[in-house]
């Protein structure tokens, strides 16, 4: 999911766990180059492996590997679900706080690590065919439902082309340019995903069991805790059992524990997910407040921006592909987990829209990145937190529950979408898709339909009619038709829209696109109708969930006809609002809209069949509508 659907406007109930001490001034250093063996430097400097790709390892990574092998697959943002980890390569290691401090204070270690996995035909997300970036076949179904209904872990995602020049070389070192199935067809080894890790480090206690008395991180008030998913397993021989690890940590960090390395420069230290620790999360904000460079890490602040110090952090827990922390009610920091070289679209688009004066997207306040051989890789983005907003998914469900009309809100949301599209066309490169691109696009859509129908028998009776949607668009391409293409949102749905509770004004967030897709694909100009189709499908999901039909289907007794009418009216109002703002009604090109919406619904069928079979009637209802009343066949 794109995210996974981060809702910035619905702050969770504040946790009683707050930092009792002011965050420290930024300290630390980048890990030094590897010598002949593991070593530590002054003030607890941890030695790192050399540049990625050398094949060398050092004591740090060797000692962390067993713990990461156990811990990483349990994280919602880990993309390689279903495939075993075969090894790791350390890209960089940087201490943001000393990790072997003599006073026992908690350290903070920043890592970029490539996780190597063996391709697996049965792995999650391997559909047997890849989407092609401009086709719109991304993980929208899970994202729509994540906003309020809790989808699964998402899928590994799609393949893409390698980028040119330095970015191609850097992608080979950091990212995954193609999916497992495409790599298998080439007979190549699948490149490893690169992940950003922030590890809190509690040094061994020289006074006995439990956290050291001088550990300032342990003085925060205890808050809610949860057991690790594998509470009875040990750390693959890397240290003590999970129960012992939990007993030695502050209670509020029990759910965030990773384990104790048995060897290496951090031997005996207790490692945990640092964003769960208010003091460590506060340090990140301090780094952004006082920008600068630390080894490969660069902390940047927007010109003229000021950041208040001492704000209390609280992590958000409703995401999948990234992690976010809210600071007071002022800012939200998105920490990207799966890292690729180049500027992240979430930052790039927000900067571009800020330059145009578009107020529909929160402007960047600060960000941080990692230097590399090619373009710097975006690691995190700080933006204003829209505390007075509710996300569109929850607002739609509330309106459905009350039996209230949503058309005015949908019309306003269409206007907001059009305003953003117009601003993007002014500020970033545009293009045109003509006959060759349309042929490629419709062929990819047809392949995805065949693959999905092969996996989901319920889709097969509609296959011939759905192919007709793609054939109609292809015929227009053959006649010489062309369409404008530009930068778009890429993963638009109700959960990516925030509505102000004060004046009803809509804002759009999370322009990262589908995180599983290569960065070059997400930055490629595409028809705006891809965003529109995603939002139209989101209205259908909201009607199914809010109308009680999510598990029985819109035609069952659990799914009354009124929600379907709610969705129809909302869809029409959204398109009308879009047309009012930009002068172009997306319904005026039915072939293009139908093809994109069909492709989206086909993906949803496959997603629901794999992850939430009870939800399969929701996209199947759209399939029936898109195929037409007399469309059933046995093709």
Short mmCIF file of N, CA, C and O in Angstrom, two decimals, residues 507-573:
data_model
loop_
_atom_site.label_atom_id
_atom_site.label_comp_id
_atom_site.label_asym_id
_atom_site.label_seq_id
_atom_site.Cartn_x
_atom_site.Cartn_y
_atom_site.Cartn_z
N UNK A 507 -7.76 18.48 1.26
CA UNK A 507 -6.34 18.45 0.94
C UNK A 507 -5.99 17.03 0.51
O UNK A 507 -6.63 16.06 0.94
N UNK A 508 -4.97 16.90 -0.32
CA UNK A 508 -4.49 15.60 -0.75
C UNK A 508 -3.11 15.34 -0.16
O UNK A 508 -2.30 16.26 -0.03
N UNK A 509 -2.85 14.10 0.19
CA UNK A 509 -1.58 13.73 0.83
C UNK A 509 -1.02 12.48 0.16
O UNK A 509 -1.65 11.85 -0.68
N UNK A 510 0.20 12.15 0.56
CA UNK A 510 0.86 10.88 0.20
C UNK A 510 1.02 10.72 -1.31
O UNK A 510 0.41 9.85 -1.93
N UNK A 511 1.88 11.53 -1.89
CA UNK A 511 2.14 11.47 -3.33
C UNK A 511 3.28 10.51 -3.66
O UNK A 511 3.89 10.62 -4.72
N UNK A 512 3.54 9.60 -2.78
CA UNK A 512 4.63 8.64 -3.01
C UNK A 512 4.32 7.69 -4.16
O UNK A 512 5.21 7.13 -4.77
N UNK A 513 3.03 7.50 -4.49
CA UNK A 513 2.66 6.48 -5.46
C UNK A 513 2.71 5.12 -4.82
O UNK A 513 2.80 4.98 -3.60
N UNK A 514 2.67 4.09 -5.62
CA UNK A 514 2.74 2.73 -5.11
C UNK A 514 4.18 2.40 -4.75
O UNK A 514 5.04 2.29 -5.63
N UNK A 515 4.51 2.26 -3.44
CA UNK A 515 5.92 2.10 -3.04
C UNK A 515 6.59 0.87 -3.63
O UNK A 515 7.81 0.83 -3.74
N UNK A 516 5.81 -0.16 -4.00
CA UNK A 516 6.42 -1.36 -4.55
C UNK A 516 6.93 -1.16 -5.97
O UNK A 516 7.74 -1.95 -6.45
N UNK A 517 6.49 -0.10 -6.63
CA UNK A 517 6.93 0.15 -8.00
C UNK A 517 8.26 0.89 -8.01
O UNK A 517 8.52 1.71 -7.13
N UNK A 518 9.09 0.66 -9.00
CA UNK A 518 10.36 1.39 -9.10
C UNK A 518 10.12 2.89 -9.17
O UNK A 518 9.11 3.37 -9.69
N UNK A 519 11.08 3.63 -8.66
CA UNK A 519 10.95 5.08 -8.57
C UNK A 519 10.74 5.71 -9.94
O UNK A 519 9.94 6.65 -10.10
N UNK A 520 11.43 5.21 -10.96
CA UNK A 520 11.28 5.79 -12.30
C UNK A 520 9.85 5.65 -12.80
O UNK A 520 9.33 6.56 -13.47
N UNK A 521 9.20 4.55 -12.49
CA UNK A 521 7.80 4.37 -12.90
C UNK A 521 6.90 5.38 -12.20
O UNK A 521 6.00 5.96 -12.79
N UNK A 522 7.13 5.57 -10.91
CA UNK A 522 6.27 6.46 -10.14
C UNK A 522 6.42 7.92 -10.56
O UNK A 522 5.54 8.73 -10.31
N UNK A 523 7.54 8.26 -11.17
CA UNK A 523 7.78 9.63 -11.61
C UNK A 523 7.42 9.84 -13.08
O UNK A 523 7.58 10.92 -13.61
N UNK A 524 6.89 8.83 -13.73
CA UNK A 524 6.58 8.91 -15.15
C UNK A 524 5.25 9.62 -15.37
O UNK A 524 4.27 9.34 -14.69
N UNK A 525 5.15 10.53 -16.36
CA UNK A 525 3.86 11.14 -16.67
C UNK A 525 2.83 10.10 -17.10
O UNK A 525 3.16 9.16 -17.84
N UNK A 526 1.60 10.26 -16.64
CA UNK A 526 0.52 9.34 -16.93
C UNK A 526 -0.77 10.13 -17.12
O UNK A 526 -0.89 11.26 -16.67
N UNK A 527 -1.77 9.54 -17.75
CA UNK A 527 -3.06 10.24 -17.88
C UNK A 527 -3.69 10.47 -16.51
O UNK A 527 -3.65 9.61 -15.63
N UNK A 528 -4.31 11.64 -16.34
CA UNK A 528 -4.92 11.96 -15.04
C UNK A 528 -6.05 11.00 -14.72
O UNK A 528 -6.43 10.85 -13.55
N UNK A 529 -6.59 10.34 -15.73
CA UNK A 529 -7.73 9.45 -15.49
C UNK A 529 -7.35 8.28 -14.58
O UNK A 529 -8.21 7.68 -13.94
N UNK A 530 -6.07 7.98 -14.49
CA UNK A 530 -5.68 6.91 -13.57
C UNK A 530 -6.03 7.29 -12.13
O UNK A 530 -6.55 6.48 -11.37
N UNK A 531 -5.75 8.53 -11.74
CA UNK A 531 -6.14 9.00 -10.40
C UNK A 531 -7.66 8.99 -10.25
O UNK A 531 -8.19 8.59 -9.20
N UNK A 532 -8.36 9.44 -11.28
CA UNK A 532 -9.82 9.52 -11.19
C UNK A 532 -10.43 8.14 -11.03
O UNK A 532 -11.33 7.94 -10.21
N UNK A 533 -9.92 7.18 -11.78
CA UNK A 533 -10.43 5.81 -11.66
C UNK A 533 -10.20 5.27 -10.25
O UNK A 533 -11.06 4.57 -9.69
N UNK A 534 -9.06 5.58 -9.66
CA UNK A 534 -8.79 5.12 -8.30
C UNK A 534 -9.78 5.69 -7.31
O UNK A 534 -10.27 4.97 -6.41
N UNK A 535 -10.13 6.96 -7.44
CA UNK A 535 -11.10 7.56 -6.53
C UNK A 535 -12.50 7.00 -6.76
O UNK A 535 -13.25 6.75 -5.80
N UNK A 536 -12.87 6.77 -8.01
CA UNK A 536 -14.19 6.20 -8.28
C UNK A 536 -14.32 4.81 -7.67
O UNK A 536 -15.37 4.45 -7.12
N UNK A 537 -13.28 4.03 -7.75
CA UNK A 537 -13.32 2.69 -7.12
C UNK A 537 -13.41 2.84 -5.60
O UNK A 537 -14.03 2.02 -4.91
N UNK A 538 -12.80 3.87 -5.05
CA UNK A 538 -12.84 4.06 -3.60
C UNK A 538 -14.26 4.36 -3.14
O UNK A 538 -14.67 3.93 -2.06
N UNK A 539 -15.04 5.09 -3.94
CA UNK A 539 -16.44 5.33 -3.58
C UNK A 539 -17.20 4.00 -3.48
O UNK A 539 -18.04 3.81 -2.59
N UNK A 540 -16.93 3.09 -4.41
CA UNK A 540 -17.60 1.78 -4.37
C UNK A 540 -17.23 1.02 -3.11
O UNK A 540 -18.08 0.37 -2.48
N UNK A 541 -15.96 1.07 -2.72
CA UNK A 541 -15.54 0.38 -1.49
C UNK A 541 -16.21 0.99 -0.27
O UNK A 541 -16.66 0.28 0.62
N UNK A 542 -16.27 2.31 -0.22
CA UNK A 542 -16.91 2.95 0.92
C UNK A 542 -18.38 2.56 1.01
O UNK A 542 -18.90 2.28 2.10
N UNK A 543 -19.08 2.51 -0.12
CA UNK A 543 -20.49 2.13 -0.11
C UNK A 543 -20.66 0.70 0.37
O UNK A 543 -21.60 0.40 1.13
N UNK A 544 -19.77 -0.18 -0.05
CA UNK A 544 -19.88 -1.57 0.37
C UNK A 544 -19.63 -1.73 1.87
O UNK A 544 -20.35 -2.47 2.56
N UNK A 545 -18.64 -1.03 2.39
CA UNK A 545 -18.31 -1.13 3.81
C UNK A 545 -19.34 -0.39 4.65
O UNK A 545 -19.91 -0.92 5.60
N UNK A 546 -19.61 0.86 4.30
CA UNK A 546 -20.54 1.65 5.08
C UNK A 546 -21.97 1.20 4.98
O UNK A 546 -22.77 1.41 5.89
N UNK A 547 -22.30 0.51 3.86
CA UNK A 547 -23.65 0.03 3.68
C UNK A 547 -23.88 -1.36 4.20
O UNK A 547 -24.97 -1.91 4.06
N UNK A 548 -22.85 -1.96 4.80
CA UNK A 548 -23.00 -3.29 5.38
C UNK A 548 -22.81 -4.42 4.40
O UNK A 548 -23.07 -5.57 4.73
N UNK A 549 -22.33 -4.12 3.18
CA UNK A 549 -22.24 -5.17 2.19
C UNK A 549 -20.85 -5.70 1.95
O UNK A 549 -20.63 -6.41 0.99
N UNK A 550 -19.90 -5.34 2.79
CA UNK A 550 -18.51 -5.74 2.51
C UNK A 550 -18.34 -7.23 2.49
O UNK A 550 -17.53 -7.77 1.75
N UNK A 551 -19.10 -7.97 3.31
CA UNK A 551 -18.88 -9.41 3.39
C UNK A 551 -19.98 -10.21 2.70
O UNK A 551 -19.87 -11.42 2.62
N UNK A 552 -21.01 -9.54 2.25
CA UNK A 552 -22.06 -10.28 1.59
C UNK A 552 -22.24 -9.90 0.14
O UNK A 552 -22.91 -10.58 -0.61
N UNK A 553 -21.63 -8.80 -0.28
CA UNK A 553 -21.77 -8.35 -1.65
C UNK A 553 -22.97 -7.44 -1.80
O UNK A 553 -23.98 -7.58 -1.11
N UNK A 554 -22.91 -6.51 -2.72
CA UNK A 554 -23.99 -5.55 -2.87
C UNK A 554 -25.33 -6.16 -3.23
O UNK A 554 -26.35 -5.53 -3.08
N UNK A 555 -25.35 -7.40 -3.74
CA UNK A 555 -26.61 -7.99 -4.12
C UNK A 555 -27.20 -8.88 -3.03
O UNK A 555 -28.23 -9.51 -3.22
N UNK A 556 -26.52 -8.99 -1.89
CA UNK A 556 -27.02 -9.85 -0.82
C UNK A 556 -27.91 -9.05 0.11
O UNK A 556 -28.03 -7.83 0.02
N UNK A 557 -28.53 -9.78 1.04
CA UNK A 557 -29.39 -9.12 2.02
C UNK A 557 -28.59 -8.16 2.89
O UNK A 557 -29.13 -7.18 3.42
N UNK A 558 -27.28 -8.42 3.05
CA UNK A 558 -26.44 -7.55 3.89
C UNK A 558 -26.05 -6.27 3.17
O UNK A 558 -25.52 -5.36 3.77
N UNK A 559 -26.28 -6.21 1.86
CA UNK A 559 -25.86 -5.04 1.10
C UNK A 559 -27.03 -4.38 0.42
O UNK A 559 -27.39 -4.75 -0.69
N UNK A 560 -27.71 -3.45 1.05
CA UNK A 560 -28.89 -2.83 0.47
C UNK A 560 -28.56 -2.03 -0.77
O UNK A 560 -27.42 -1.66 -1.01
N UNK A 561 -29.57 -1.75 -1.57
CA UNK A 561 -29.36 -1.02 -2.80
C UNK A 561 -29.03 0.45 -2.56
O UNK A 561 -28.44 1.10 -3.39
N UNK A 562 -29.41 1.01 -1.45
CA UNK A 562 -29.14 2.42 -1.18
C UNK A 562 -27.66 2.76 -1.24
O UNK A 562 -27.30 3.80 -1.81
N UNK A 563 -26.77 1.98 -0.66
CA UNK A 563 -25.34 2.30 -0.78
C UNK A 563 -24.86 2.33 -2.23
O UNK A 563 -23.99 3.14 -2.58
N UNK A 564 -25.41 1.46 -3.09
CA UNK A 564 -25.01 1.51 -4.49
C UNK A 564 -25.44 2.83 -5.13
O UNK A 564 -24.71 3.41 -5.94
N UNK A 565 -26.61 3.32 -4.77
CA UNK A 565 -27.05 4.61 -5.27
C UNK A 565 -26.18 5.72 -4.70
O UNK A 565 -25.86 6.71 -5.38
N UNK A 566 -25.77 5.60 -3.42
CA UNK A 566 -24.85 6.56 -2.81
C UNK A 566 -23.55 6.62 -3.62
O UNK A 566 -23.04 7.71 -3.91
N UNK A 567 -23.03 5.45 -3.98
CA UNK A 567 -21.79 5.42 -4.75
C UNK A 567 -22.00 6.04 -6.13
O UNK A 567 -21.15 6.81 -6.62
N UNK A 568 -23.12 5.74 -6.80
CA UNK A 568 -23.37 6.29 -8.13
C UNK A 568 -23.44 7.81 -8.08
O UNK A 568 -22.84 8.50 -8.91
N UNK A 569 -24.16 8.34 -7.10
CA UNK A 569 -24.29 9.79 -6.99
C UNK A 569 -22.95 10.44 -6.63
O UNK A 569 -22.62 11.52 -7.13
N UNK A 570 -22.19 9.79 -5.77
CA UNK A 570 -20.88 10.34 -5.38
C UNK A 570 -19.93 10.35 -6.56
O UNK A 570 -19.18 11.33 -6.77
N UNK A 571 -19.94 9.30 -7.35
CA UNK A 571 -19.08 9.23 -8.53
C UNK A 571 -19.43 10.35 -9.51
O UNK A 571 -18.54 11.03 -10.04
N UNK A 572 -20.72 10.53 -9.74
CA UNK A 572 -21.15 11.57 -10.68
C UNK A 572 -20.78 12.97 -10.16
O UNK A 572 -20.31 13.82 -10.93
N UNK A 573 -20.97 13.20 -8.87
CA UNK A 573 -20.64 14.51 -8.29
C UNK A 573 -19.14 14.77 -8.35
O UNK A 573 -18.70 15.90 -8.60
#
